[in-house]
Each structure stands twice: as structure tokens, then as C-alpha cells.
Amino acid sequence: MKRVFIGHRGVGKTELLKRHQSYFPELPHFDLDQEIEKSQNKNISEIFKNQSEQKFRDIEFSIFTNLIQNENFVISLGAGFNPENIPNTIEVIYVSRRTDSDGRIFLNRPRLDSNLPALNEYLDRFQKREPLFRSRADFIYHLPEGLKSNNLIEKHIFKSEYAIKNVFLTATNENLNHFQNIELRTDIFSDERIKKILINNKNTFLISYRKKTNQYPFTTGLIDWALELGSPPSEIQNSELIISNHDDEIQTAIEKFKSYPQFHQKLCPIIQSWTELEIGHNWQSEKPDQRSFLPRTSPSNKKSPQKSGWRWYRQLQFSKQKINFIQGHQDLDDQPSLFEYLSSVHKVISHSQFVAVLGSPIHHSRTPVRQTENFDLNVLSVPIAEVDFKSAISVLLDMGLIAAAVTSPLKNLAGKLCGKDFAVNSMVFKNQSWTGTSTDEFGLEKLIQQIPNFKSKTFAIWGGGGILNSISKILPEAVCYSAQTQKPRDEKKTNFLPDVVIWAAPRKSEIQMPSSHWQPEFVLDLNYTENSMGLEYAQDNNIKYISGDVMFYAQAEKQMQFWKENLKD
């Protein structure tokens, strides 16, 4: 094996390397940054500070060149290593997370451009490096958020010990070694290239006609004909033919399918509402052997709560329909990853029920990974806007939702749904109604205990939203501030100087930083996102920072107990 990991700063390459070594203990593994520090007897920050980034890159390339002389190796490369310098004889795995494009702020890594704010520094490099990573990658490993320990599915992926059914990867280049079922589209590959690929590979191929032509060189096997091109020509109708519709509104597409009852029908419209999703779901459920429903998100709708796309629905349907797709070299919001596919079809004991984390945004959530460790059910991330909460819950319930973790901004709505007078973060559908509780207070208590002698400290709560009441119960003397106006909610507390700032605000343009007169000892962040404004505040003011990780994992344990107690019957 000659394999290297590439990826953006903070994605988790070093920890992945450690797990990979446990999967392949017989192979030598190297973290390039650690090898540099050993050779120079200096840490990376010192090299950057006392020499230069260019000097560091020269040392980096020299040590990399020495390491690849080994007969076998696995190497984790720093984000700044130029992937164009990796020989073609080496397998390159691009480690990617969905939060890469959100940006990250680091407290323990050297700054690369102190003229830029920390988040802008990351995003600037992200934009430059992303196309280089993708162009050199032989395989993209979509690392789930929150995966930090050895994982059987991950092990199967890296050992290529998995089988896939009814799911295809849309090829955008000819790196096909990691997949068994490949879609080749005529708008991506020429007919001649497709013919050569078919000759040289033993994969299962789906040929998708996506552009007008007078010739139909592919007439056998699995063929997908897009109705945007008109009626399917007679030359291909004796194949295992799939009729698809991508451009029409959902009801129009369903009506057109009535002319082709003899073929498998693949419905792929842009879905704008939960009502449309329900229409497509019911249509597919009527004849699951003959119909596949693959909802898509409008490219112009990226700032909506459906930014994460309908991938959760596709993940839910993996075992229920003939045609599905997973992420390849071209990331599409609606396509699940290989990891999500394997999680859905190999671990679950029931395909008729599932658990979800609900909120917006939700793509950063660690709940699916954390709670799948305890549940033999799908745990899905479902983005929901506040205005859609009631209709979405009804649709999800009909699809098999039995329990949910609830995040901002839906906690108060969840409380009302469960008949509670407080914000709810955990729900279970039991005895034909929803019951709920909040485990946030338990998580908060664990987080606050990270502060030495916390009982003697003064606390300010910056923001709060749906969790403000829970914080106030634990810290009744804490002073609450609006993160938008910078003013205390109690006007008598204008001269308050806290020892600890509890950061309870999201990253939004209207969020302000606390007064420059404050000199707190700690920032206690309720967020665990790596671009949190709490992180930014701590870094800019040289304040000790404590992430919301502890809170998340503590409340997740209580949440699991609540679910299990209420679902045991």
C-alpha cells in the first residue's frame, strides 16, 4: 500500500491516521507534520515564526520525498502540501467533511496570514486548495461529523470490504477503483470514452443518456433515458430501461410517467416544500419495485433550511427503491456519502422506523454518529425551518419517525408540540402523541463544572435563545445580554464585569462582540462548531476557551436514556 491523506486544516487527518493504523497494523504510518518536528527538533509554530512558510514547505517536501521511498506507507499530509507534488503511483485519499466550507478557527495552530481575521484566513486558503485536492484525489472519503473513534464501517471502506446494491456513483473522471456500480452520463463522457471504460472495467454500469443525439451506441444493460430528450428511441427499449424526469414540476412529471408503465420510473424533480416531498414519497410507495424518487434541491435555494438538501430522505430510501446515488468527486447536497449508505443498509434492524436530529442549520450535527452507536436504527440529520415545523413533523411521522433530537431554532416549538411549557430538545412518539424533555440542563451542568471554582465566579450569558431558561435555572445570578444590542436584559446590570462569558449565540452578521472593557478569564461556548464566534472572541482577546463538546456528549447520554425508556415497550 502506498496511500496518502490530504485535506483542509482541522478536518481530522491526524486522528484518521491513528484509526487507519489500527485497521492496518502491519503497515508503517507517518504524520508528516510530526516527522518534520522530529527532524527539526522544533514545533511547526516555531518554524513558521522564526523562519518562514516557504522554508517550512521546503523541509516538508524533502521529508515527504524520503518517506515515500518505503515499500509500503500511509502518510497524512498537512493542508498546505501541494497535491501536485504527489507522484501518480501513490493513492491519494481526500478527507472531506461537510463543514469544511464553513471555515475553522484554531487556538493551537500557527497563523498563516495575521493580516486577515482567523476565519477569513482559513476560507481564503480553502478556496485556493479545494480544486487542487479534488483534481488529485483518487477517492474522496466523506468523513462524518463527530467520528473520532474506531469504526467498523470506516474500516470496511478503507479495506474495500463492502458490497453495494441499487446505488450508483456518478463518474466525473475515470478513477473508478473504489466503486462497483458506476453511472456514466453522456453529457460528461463522449461515446468513445464510455466504450473504452466499458471494455476496461468489470464494474456494473448505468448508461445515462443526457444529451440529444442521432446515435444510440449503448442498447443493452442498464440504461437511463431522460424524458427531457423526448420519448425513448426504439433502439434502447429492449434494454433494462429506466425512464427519468428531472426538469418538470412534480405533478407534471408523474403525469408523463403514465405513458411508460412498462419501464422503471425515476422521479428527480426539484422539491420546494414538504407537501411536494410527501407527494413524491407517496407516489414511490405505491409501487416501490417500479418507482424511484430522488428529490433535488434548487441551486438558488442554498440559504434556506434545505441547504443540506434532501439527502436524509435519500438515505432513508436506500433499501426501499431500485435506483439511488452516492457522493463521488462532485459533491451534491442531495446525495448521501458512502459512509451514510453503509450505515443505513448494514447496521439498521428496521427500515420502517428512524430517529432524526431536527433544526437549522443541521449539517454540522454530531448526533447521527453519536446516537447511531447506541441505536440500531437510522439516525438522520433533517433540516427544518420554523415555519415548516408542524407540516414537516406530520410528514416525518408518516415516514416512520419515532424519536428526535431537537436543536435551534425549533426547541420552543417542540415544547409546544409535546405539551410542555419549556423548550424541548428530546422527543419520542409514544401512545399516539409526542412526549418530550430537555437534557440541556444536565449538559450545561457538566460544562460549567469545567471552570475551576465555578461557584465563586460571575457569569454573563451572551445570547441564549431557547436555552436561556435552562442556563438561568443553573446560574440564577448570571447576567443575560442580548448578543445583537450588547445590552443586558436587566437594565440595572450595566456595569457588570464577568469572570466567565457563556457564549450562547450563533454565527450571524447581526451578532456583536462583548464590550472591550470586559476581561473575562474564560469563554464557555455552548457551540461545538469550529467557526463559532465564541472561538473568535476568545482568540482575539486571549481568553481561555472551553468548547461545548462536553455539553453535547453529556446531554446526548441523557437523551439516549430518555429515548430508550420511552421506546422500550
Coordinates of C-alpha atoms in Angstrom, one line a residue:
M1 CA 0.0 0.0 0.0
K2 CA 1.2 3.5 -0.9
R3 CA -1.5 5.8 0.3
V4 CA -1.6 9.4 1.5
F5 CA -4.3 11.5 3.1
I6 CA -4.9 15.1 2.0
G7 CA -7.5 17.6 3.3
H8 CA -8.1 21.0 4.8
R9 CA -6.9 22.3 8.1
G10 CA -8.6 20.7 11.1
V11 CA -10.5 18.1 9.1
G12 CA -9.2 15.2 11.2
K13 CA -6.4 13.7 9.1
T14 CA -4.1 13.0 12.1
E15 CA -6.8 11.2 14.1
L16 CA -7.9 9.3 11.0
L17 CA -4.3 8.2 10.5
K18 CA -4.3 6.7 14.0
R19 CA -7.5 4.8 13.3
H20 CA -6.2 3.7 9.9
Q21 CA -3.1 2.3 11.6
S22 CA -5.4 0.2 13.9
Y23 CA -7.1 -1.1 10.7
F24 CA -3.7 -1.9 9.1
P25 CA -1.3 -2.5 12.0
E26 CA 1.2 -4.2 9.7
L27 CA 1.8 -1.0 7.7
P28 CA 4.1 1.9 8.6
H29 CA 2.1 5.1 9.2
F30 CA 3.5 8.6 9.2
D31 CA 2.1 12.0 10.1
L32 CA 4.2 14.4 8.0
D33 CA 4.0 17.3 10.4
Q34 CA 5.2 15.1 13.3
E35 CA 8.0 13.8 11.2
I36 CA 9.0 17.4 10.4
E37 CA 9.0 18.4 14.1
K38 CA 11.2 15.3 15.0
S39 CA 13.7 16.1 12.3
Q40 CA 14.0 19.8 13.1
N41 CA 13.6 19.4 16.9
K42 CA 11.1 22.3 16.7
N43 CA 7.3 22.5 16.6
I44 CA 5.6 23.8 13.5
S45 CA 4.7 27.1 15.0
E46 CA 8.3 27.8 15.7
I47 CA 9.4 27.0 12.2
F48 CA 6.7 29.4 10.8
K49 CA 7.5 32.1 13.2
N50 CA 11.3 32.0 13.1
Q51 CA 12.0 31.0 9.5
S52 CA 9.1 31.3 7.0
E53 CA 6.3 29.4 5.5
Q54 CA 8.4 28.8 2.3
K55 CA 11.2 27.3 4.4
F56 CA 8.7 25.1 6.1
R57 CA 7.4 23.9 2.7
D58 CA 11.0 23.1 1.6
I59 CA 11.6 21.0 4.7
E60 CA 8.2 19.4 4.3
F61 CA 8.8 18.3 0.7
S62 CA 12.3 16.9 1.5
I63 CA 11.0 14.7 4.3
F64 CA 8.0 13.6 2.2
T65 CA 10.4 12.6 -0.6
N66 CA 12.3 10.4 1.9
L67 CA 9.2 8.8 3.4
I68 CA 7.8 7.6 0.0
Q69 CA 11.0 5.6 -0.6
N70 CA 9.5 3.0 1.7
E71 CA 8.0 -0.1 0.0
N72 CA 4.7 0.5 1.9
F73 CA 3.4 3.6 3.7
V74 CA 0.4 5.6 4.7
I75 CA 1.1 9.3 5.2
S76 CA -1.1 12.1 6.5
L77 CA -0.1 15.4 4.8
G78 CA -0.6 18.9 6.0
A79 CA -3.2 21.0 4.4
G80 CA -0.6 23.2 2.7
F81 CA 1.2 20.4 1.0
N82 CA 0.8 20.9 -2.8
P83 CA -1.0 17.7 -4.0
E84 CA 0.5 18.3 -7.5
N85 CA 3.8 17.1 -5.9
I86 CA 2.4 13.7 -5.1
P87 CA 3.6 11.1 -7.7
N88 CA 0.9 9.3 -9.7
T89 CA 2.0 5.9 -8.3
I90 CA 0.6 6.9 -4.9
E91 CA -3.1 6.6 -4.0
V92 CA -4.5 9.9 -2.8
I93 CA -7.4 10.0 -0.5
Y94 CA -9.0 13.4 0.0
V95 CA -10.5 13.5 3.5
S96 CA -13.5 15.9 3.4
R97 CA -16.1 17.0 5.9
R98 CA -19.3 18.9 5.2
T99 CA -18.2 21.7 7.5
D100 CA -15.0 22.3 5.5
S101 CA -16.6 25.3 3.7
D102 CA -18.0 26.8 6.9
G103 CA -14.4 27.7 8.0
R104 CA -12.5 26.9 11.1
I105 CA -10.7 28.9 13.8
F106 CA -7.7 27.4 15.6
L107 CA -6.3 28.2 19.0
N108 CA -3.4 25.8 18.8
R109 CA -2.1 26.2 15.2
P110 CA 0.2 28.8 13.7
R111 CA -1.5 31.7 12.0
L112 CA -0.7 31.8 8.2
D113 CA -1.8 35.4 7.5
S114 CA -2.1 37.6 10.5
N115 CA -3.4 40.4 8.3
L116 CA -6.7 38.6 7.9
P117 CA -9.2 37.6 10.6
A118 CA -8.7 34.0 11.6
L119 CA -11.9 32.8 9.8
N120 CA -11.1 34.7 6.6
E121 CA -7.6 33.3 6.7
Y122 CA -8.9 29.7 6.6
L123 CA -11.6 30.5 4.0
D124 CA -9.0 32.2 1.7
R125 CA -6.8 29.0 1.8
F126 CA -9.9 26.8 1.5
Q127 CA -10.9 28.4 -1.8
K128 CA -7.4 28.0 -3.3
R129 CA -6.8 24.5 -2.1
E130 CA -10.2 22.9 -2.8
P131 CA -9.8 22.5 -6.6
L132 CA -6.2 21.1 -6.1
F133 CA -7.4 18.5 -3.7
R134 CA -10.3 17.4 -5.9
S135 CA -8.2 17.2 -9.1
R136 CA -5.6 14.9 -7.5
A137 CA -7.9 12.8 -5.4
D138 CA -8.3 9.1 -6.4
F139 CA -11.0 8.8 -3.8
I140 CA -12.9 11.2 -1.6
Y141 CA -13.6 10.0 1.9
H142 CA -16.6 11.9 3.3
L143 CA -15.7 11.8 7.0
P144 CA -18.9 12.1 9.2
E145 CA -19.1 14.9 11.7
G146 CA -18.1 13.7 15.1
L147 CA -16.4 10.4 14.2
K148 CA -13.4 10.2 16.5
S149 CA -13.0 6.5 17.4
N150 CA -12.5 3.3 15.6
N151 CA -15.5 2.5 13.4
L152 CA -16.4 -0.8 11.6
I153 CA -17.9 1.0 8.6
E154 CA -14.9 3.2 8.2
K155 CA -12.7 0.1 8.4
H156 CA -14.7 -1.6 5.7
I157 CA -14.4 1.5 3.5
F158 CA -10.6 1.6 3.7
K159 CA -10.2 -2.1 3.3
S160 CA -12.8 -2.1 0.4
E161 CA -14.7 -4.8 2.3
Y162 CA -18.2 -3.7 1.4
A163 CA -20.8 -4.5 -1.2
I164 CA -23.3 -2.0 -2.6
K165 CA -26.7 -2.7 -4.1
N166 CA -29.1 -0.4 -6.0
V167 CA -26.8 2.5 -5.6
F168 CA -24.6 4.2 -8.2
L169 CA -21.8 6.8 -8.2
T170 CA -21.9 9.3 -11.0
A171 CA -18.4 9.3 -12.5
T172 CA -16.8 12.6 -13.4
N173 CA -13.4 11.1 -14.2
E174 CA -12.0 7.6 -14.7
N175 CA -10.9 6.9 -11.1
L176 CA -13.4 4.0 -10.6
N177 CA -11.4 1.6 -8.5
H178 CA -13.3 2.2 -5.2
F179 CA -16.8 1.6 -6.6
Q180 CA -18.7 -1.3 -8.0
N181 CA -21.7 0.5 -9.6
I182 CA -21.0 3.4 -11.8
E183 CA -23.2 5.9 -13.7
L184 CA -21.7 7.1 -17.0
R185 CA -23.5 10.1 -18.4
T186 CA -23.4 11.1 -22.0
D187 CA -23.1 14.8 -21.1
I188 CA -19.9 14.1 -19.1
F189 CA -18.2 11.5 -21.3
S190 CA -18.1 11.1 -25.0
D191 CA -19.4 7.9 -26.6
E192 CA -15.8 6.8 -27.4
R193 CA -14.7 7.3 -23.8
I194 CA -17.7 5.4 -22.5
K195 CA -16.9 2.5 -24.9
K196 CA -13.3 2.3 -23.6
I197 CA -14.4 2.4 -20.0
L198 CA -16.8 -0.4 -20.6
I199 CA -14.1 -2.6 -22.1
N200 CA -11.5 -2.0 -19.5
N201 CA -13.7 -2.4 -16.3
K202 CA -15.7 -5.1 -14.7
N203 CA -17.9 -2.7 -12.8
T204 CA -21.7 -2.6 -13.1
F205 CA -22.5 0.4 -15.3
L206 CA -25.6 2.5 -15.7
I207 CA -25.5 4.4 -19.0
S208 CA -27.5 7.7 -18.8
Y209 CA -28.5 9.5 -21.9
R210 CA -28.5 13.2 -21.0
K211 CA -28.0 15.0 -24.4
K212 CA -29.7 14.9 -27.7
T213 CA -28.1 12.6 -30.3
N214 CA -28.9 10.8 -33.5
Q215 CA -26.9 7.7 -32.5
Y216 CA -27.6 5.3 -29.7
P217 CA -24.5 3.1 -29.3
F218 CA -25.5 1.7 -25.9
T219 CA -28.6 -0.5 -26.2
T220 CA -28.1 -3.3 -23.6
G221 CA -27.8 -3.5 -19.9
L222 CA -28.9 -0.7 -17.5
I223 CA -29.9 2.4 -19.5
D224 CA -31.4 5.6 -18.1
W225 CA -33.3 7.8 -20.6
A226 CA -34.1 11.4 -19.6
L227 CA -37.6 12.4 -20.8
E228 CA -36.2 15.9 -21.4
L229 CA -34.8 14.4 -24.6
G230 CA -38.3 13.2 -25.7
S231 CA -39.7 9.7 -25.9
P232 CA -37.1 6.9 -25.6
P233 CA -36.0 5.6 -29.1
S234 CA -36.9 2.1 -30.1
E235 CA -33.2 1.1 -30.2
I236 CA -32.9 1.1 -26.4
Q237 CA -36.4 -0.1 -25.4
N238 CA -35.3 -3.8 -25.2
S239 CA -32.7 -2.9 -22.6
E240 CA -33.2 -2.8 -18.8
L241 CA -34.6 0.7 -19.3
I242 CA -35.2 3.4 -16.7
I243 CA -37.2 6.5 -17.6
S244 CA -36.3 9.6 -15.7
N245 CA -37.6 13.1 -15.3
H246 CA -35.6 16.0 -13.9
D247 CA -37.0 19.2 -15.2
D248 CA -40.7 19.1 -14.8
E249 CA -42.8 20.1 -11.8
I250 CA -43.5 17.0 -9.8
Q251 CA -47.2 16.6 -10.7
T252 CA -46.4 17.1 -14.4
A253 CA -43.6 14.6 -14.2
I254 CA -45.9 12.0 -12.6
E255 CA -48.5 12.5 -15.3
K256 CA -45.9 12.0 -18.1
F257 CA -44.8 8.7 -16.5
K258 CA -48.2 7.3 -17.1
S259 CA -47.3 6.8 -20.8
Y260 CA -44.4 4.4 -19.8
P261 CA -45.9 1.8 -17.4
Q262 CA -43.6 -0.9 -18.7
F263 CA -40.3 0.8 -17.6
H264 CA -38.9 1.6 -14.2
Q265 CA -39.6 5.3 -13.5
K266 CA -37.1 7.6 -11.8
L267 CA -38.6 10.8 -10.5
C268 CA -35.9 13.5 -9.8
P269 CA -37.7 16.9 -9.6
I270 CA -36.6 20.0 -7.6
I271 CA -38.7 19.9 -4.4
Q272 CA -39.6 23.2 -2.9
S273 CA -41.9 22.1 0.0
W274 CA -42.8 19.3 2.4
T275 CA -46.1 18.9 0.6
E276 CA -44.2 18.2 -2.7
L277 CA -41.9 15.8 -0.8
E278 CA -45.0 13.9 0.5
I279 CA -46.5 13.7 -3.0
G280 CA -43.3 12.1 -4.3
H281 CA -42.9 9.8 -1.4
N282 CA -46.5 8.5 -1.6
W283 CA -46.1 8.0 -5.4
Q284 CA -43.0 5.9 -4.9
S285 CA -44.5 3.9 -2.0
E286 CA -47.4 2.8 -4.2
K287 CA -45.2 0.8 -6.5
P288 CA -41.7 0.6 -4.9
D289 CA -40.4 -2.1 -7.3
Q290 CA -41.2 0.1 -10.3
R291 CA -40.6 3.6 -9.0
S292 CA -37.6 5.5 -7.5
F293 CA -38.0 9.0 -6.0
L294 CA -34.8 11.2 -5.8
P295 CA -35.8 14.7 -4.7
R296 CA -33.4 17.6 -5.5
T297 CA -32.8 21.0 -4.0
S298 CA -32.8 24.1 -6.1
P299 CA -29.3 25.6 -6.6
S300 CA -30.9 29.0 -5.9
N301 CA -32.2 27.8 -2.6
K302 CA -28.9 27.3 -0.8
K303 CA -29.6 29.8 2.0
S304 CA -32.8 28.1 3.0
P305 CA -33.1 25.5 5.8
Q306 CA -33.0 23.0 3.0
K307 CA -29.4 24.0 2.3
S308 CA -28.4 20.5 3.4
G309 CA -30.7 19.2 0.7
W310 CA -32.9 16.1 0.8
R311 CA -30.1 13.7 1.4
W312 CA -31.7 12.5 4.6
Y313 CA -34.7 11.3 2.5
R314 CA -32.5 9.5 0.0
Q315 CA -30.6 7.9 2.9
L316 CA -33.9 6.7 4.3
Q317 CA -34.9 5.2 1.0
F318 CA -31.7 3.3 0.2
S319 CA -33.3 -0.1 0.9
K320 CA -36.7 0.8 -0.5
Q321 CA -36.1 1.6 -4.1
K322 CA -34.1 0.3 -7.1
I323 CA -32.1 3.4 -8.0
N324 CA -30.0 5.5 -5.6
F325 CA -26.9 7.7 -5.9
I326 CA -24.0 8.5 -3.5
Q327 CA -21.3 11.2 -3.4
G328 CA -18.3 10.9 -5.7
H329 CA -15.8 13.6 -6.9
Q330 CA -18.6 16.1 -7.4
D331 CA -20.4 16.9 -4.1
L332 CA -24.1 17.4 -4.4
D333 CA -26.1 18.4 -1.4
D334 CA -28.8 15.8 -2.0
Q335 CA -26.5 12.8 -2.4
P336 CA -25.5 10.8 0.8
S337 CA -22.0 9.7 1.2
L338 CA -20.7 6.1 1.0
F339 CA -20.4 6.1 4.8
E340 CA -24.1 7.2 5.1
Y341 CA -25.1 4.5 2.7
L342 CA -23.3 1.7 4.5
S343 CA -24.7 3.0 7.9
S344 CA -28.2 2.9 6.5
V345 CA -28.2 -0.5 4.9
H346 CA -25.9 -2.6 7.1
K347 CA -26.5 -1.5 10.7
V348 CA -30.2 -1.0 11.0
I349 CA -32.6 -3.7 12.1
S350 CA -35.6 -1.9 10.9
H351 CA -36.1 0.1 7.7
S352 CA -39.6 1.2 8.6
Q353 CA -38.5 3.4 11.6
F354 CA -35.9 6.0 12.1
V355 CA -34.6 8.7 14.5
A356 CA -33.7 12.3 13.5
V357 CA -32.0 15.4 14.6
L358 CA -34.1 18.4 13.6
G359 CA -33.0 22.0 13.3
S360 CA -31.4 24.6 11.0
P361 CA -28.6 24.6 10.2
I362 CA -28.0 20.9 10.8
H363 CA -25.2 19.8 8.5
H364 CA -22.6 20.1 11.3
S365 CA -24.5 17.9 13.8
R366 CA -22.7 15.1 15.5
T367 CA -25.9 13.4 16.7
P368 CA -26.1 10.9 13.8
V369 CA -22.7 9.4 14.6
R370 CA -23.1 9.6 18.3
Q371 CA -26.6 8.1 18.6
T372 CA -26.1 5.5 15.9
E373 CA -23.5 4.0 18.3
N374 CA -26.5 3.3 20.6
F375 CA -29.3 2.7 18.1
D376 CA -29.8 0.0 15.5
L377 CA -31.8 2.5 13.5
N378 CA -31.1 5.2 11.0
V379 CA -30.3 8.5 12.7
L380 CA -30.7 11.2 10.2
S381 CA -30.0 15.0 10.0
V382 CA -33.2 16.7 8.9
P383 CA -33.1 20.4 8.2
I384 CA -36.4 22.2 9.1
A385 CA -37.4 25.8 9.1
E386 CA -39.5 27.2 11.9
V387 CA -42.4 27.9 9.5
D388 CA -42.4 24.3 8.3
F389 CA -42.1 22.6 11.7
K390 CA -45.7 21.4 12.0
S391 CA -46.1 20.1 8.5
A392 CA -42.6 18.5 8.5
I393 CA -43.3 16.6 11.7
S394 CA -46.5 15.2 10.2
V395 CA -44.7 14.1 7.1
L396 CA -41.8 12.6 9.0
L397 CA -44.2 10.8 11.4
D398 CA -45.9 9.1 8.4
M399 CA -42.5 8.0 7.1
G400 CA -41.5 6.3 10.3
L401 CA -40.0 8.9 12.7
I402 CA -40.2 7.6 16.3
A403 CA -37.8 9.9 18.2
A404 CA -35.9 13.2 17.6
A405 CA -33.2 15.4 18.9
V406 CA -34.2 19.0 18.5
T407 CA -31.8 21.9 18.1
S408 CA -32.2 25.6 17.4
P409 CA -34.4 27.2 16.4
L410 CA -37.1 24.5 17.0
K411 CA -36.8 23.8 20.7
N412 CA -39.7 26.1 21.8
L413 CA -41.9 24.7 19.0
A414 CA -41.1 21.2 20.1
G415 CA -42.1 22.1 23.7
K416 CA -45.5 23.2 22.5
L417 CA -45.9 20.0 20.4
C418 CA -45.2 17.9 23.5
G419 CA -47.5 20.0 25.7
K420 CA -44.6 21.4 27.7
D421 CA -44.1 25.0 29.0
F422 CA -40.4 24.8 28.3
A423 CA -38.0 24.3 25.4
V424 CA -37.7 20.6 24.5
N425 CA -34.6 19.0 22.9
S426 CA -35.6 15.3 23.0
M427 CA -38.9 13.9 21.7
V428 CA -40.5 10.4 21.5
F429 CA -43.7 9.4 19.7
K430 CA -45.5 7.2 22.2
N431 CA -49.1 6.2 22.6
Q432 CA -50.1 8.2 19.5
S433 CA -48.7 11.5 20.8
W434 CA -45.3 13.3 21.3
T435 CA -43.7 13.4 24.7
G436 CA -40.6 15.4 25.4
T437 CA -38.0 16.6 27.8
S438 CA -34.8 18.8 27.9
T439 CA -31.4 17.3 28.6
D440 CA -29.7 20.6 28.1
E441 CA -29.5 21.4 31.8
F442 CA -27.6 18.2 32.5
G443 CA -25.2 19.0 29.7
L444 CA -24.8 22.6 31.0
E445 CA -24.0 21.4 34.5
K446 CA -21.2 19.2 33.1
L447 CA -19.9 22.1 31.0
I448 CA -19.9 24.6 33.8
Q449 CA -18.0 22.2 36.0
Q450 CA -15.1 22.6 33.6
I451 CA -14.5 26.0 35.2
P452 CA -12.2 25.8 38.3
N453 CA -14.1 27.0 41.4
F454 CA -17.0 27.9 39.3
K455 CA -19.2 28.7 42.3
S456 CA -17.1 31.7 43.1
K457 CA -17.2 33.1 39.5
T458 CA -19.5 35.7 38.0
F459 CA -21.2 34.7 34.7
A460 CA -22.5 36.7 31.7
I461 CA -24.7 34.9 29.2
W462 CA -24.2 36.2 25.6
G463 CA -27.3 35.4 23.6
G464 CA -29.3 32.4 24.7
G465 CA -32.4 31.9 22.7
G466 CA -34.2 28.6 23.5
I467 CA -31.7 27.6 26.1
L468 CA -31.7 30.8 28.2
N469 CA -34.2 29.4 30.8
S470 CA -32.1 26.3 31.3
I471 CA -29.0 28.4 31.9
S472 CA -30.8 30.7 34.3
K473 CA -32.0 27.8 36.4
I474 CA -28.4 26.6 37.0
L475 CA -26.9 30.1 37.3
P476 CA -29.7 32.3 38.6
E477 CA -27.2 35.1 39.3
A478 CA -25.8 35.2 35.8
V479 CA -26.5 38.4 33.8
C480 CA -28.1 37.9 30.4
Y481 CA -27.1 40.0 27.5
S482 CA -28.6 40.5 24.0
A483 CA -25.9 39.4 21.5
Q484 CA -27.4 41.8 19.0
T485 CA -27.6 45.0 21.1
Q486 CA -24.8 44.3 23.6
K487 CA -27.2 45.4 26.3
P488 CA -28.1 43.5 29.5
R489 CA -31.7 42.2 29.6
D490 CA -31.8 43.6 33.2
E491 CA -31.0 47.4 32.7
K492 CA -29.7 47.6 36.3
K493 CA -26.6 45.5 35.4
T494 CA -24.9 48.0 33.0
N495 CA -21.6 48.0 34.8
F496 CA -21.3 44.2 35.2
L497 CA -17.8 42.7 34.6
P498 CA -18.0 38.9 34.3
D499 CA -15.3 36.3 35.1
V500 CA -16.9 33.9 32.6
V501 CA -18.7 34.6 29.3
I502 CA -21.2 31.8 28.4
W503 CA -21.3 32.1 24.6
A504 CA -24.8 31.1 23.5
A505 CA -25.1 33.0 20.2
P506 CA -24.8 31.6 16.6
R507 CA -22.6 32.9 13.9
K508 CA -24.7 35.6 12.2
S509 CA -23.9 39.0 10.8
E510 CA -26.1 40.8 13.4
I511 CA -24.2 39.2 16.3
Q512 CA -22.0 41.7 18.2
M513 CA -18.9 41.0 20.3
P514 CA -19.0 41.9 24.1
S515 CA -17.7 45.2 25.4
S516 CA -13.9 45.7 25.1
H517 CA -14.0 46.7 28.8
W518 CA -14.6 43.1 29.8
Q519 CA -11.7 41.0 30.7
P520 CA -13.1 37.6 31.4
E521 CA -11.0 34.6 32.4
F522 CA -13.0 32.1 30.4
V523 CA -15.2 31.8 27.4
L524 CA -17.6 28.9 27.9
D525 CA -19.0 28.1 24.5
L526 CA -22.3 26.3 24.1
N527 CA -21.4 25.7 20.5
Y528 CA -19.0 23.0 19.3
T529 CA -18.9 24.3 15.7
E530 CA -15.3 25.1 14.7
N531 CA -16.2 28.5 13.3
S532 CA -18.1 29.7 16.4
M533 CA -17.9 33.4 17.2
G534 CA -17.2 32.3 20.7
L535 CA -13.9 30.9 19.5
E536 CA -13.2 34.1 17.6
Y537 CA -13.9 36.2 20.7
A538 CA -11.6 34.0 22.8
Q539 CA -8.8 34.2 20.3
D540 CA -9.0 37.9 19.7
N541 CA -8.9 38.7 23.4
N542 CA -6.5 35.9 24.5
I543 CA -9.1 34.3 26.8
K544 CA -9.2 30.7 28.0
Y545 CA -11.7 28.8 25.8
I546 CA -13.8 25.8 26.7
S547 CA -15.8 24.2 23.8
G548 CA -19.4 22.9 24.0
D549 CA -18.1 19.3 23.3
V550 CA -18.6 18.3 27.0
M551 CA -22.1 19.7 27.0
F552 CA -23.1 17.9 23.8
Y553 CA -21.9 14.5 24.8
A554 CA -23.3 14.8 28.3
Q555 CA -26.8 15.8 27.1
A556 CA -26.7 13.2 24.4
E557 CA -26.2 10.4 27.0
K558 CA -29.3 11.7 28.9
Q559 CA -31.2 12.0 25.6
M560 CA -30.4 8.4 24.8
Q561 CA -31.7 7.3 28.2
F562 CA -34.9 9.2 27.6
W563 CA -35.5 7.6 24.2
K564 CA -34.8 4.1 25.4
E565 CA -37.0 4.4 28.5
N566 CA -39.9 5.6 26.4
L567 CA -39.4 3.2 23.5
K568 CA -38.8 0.0 25.5
D569 CA -42.4 -1.1 25.0

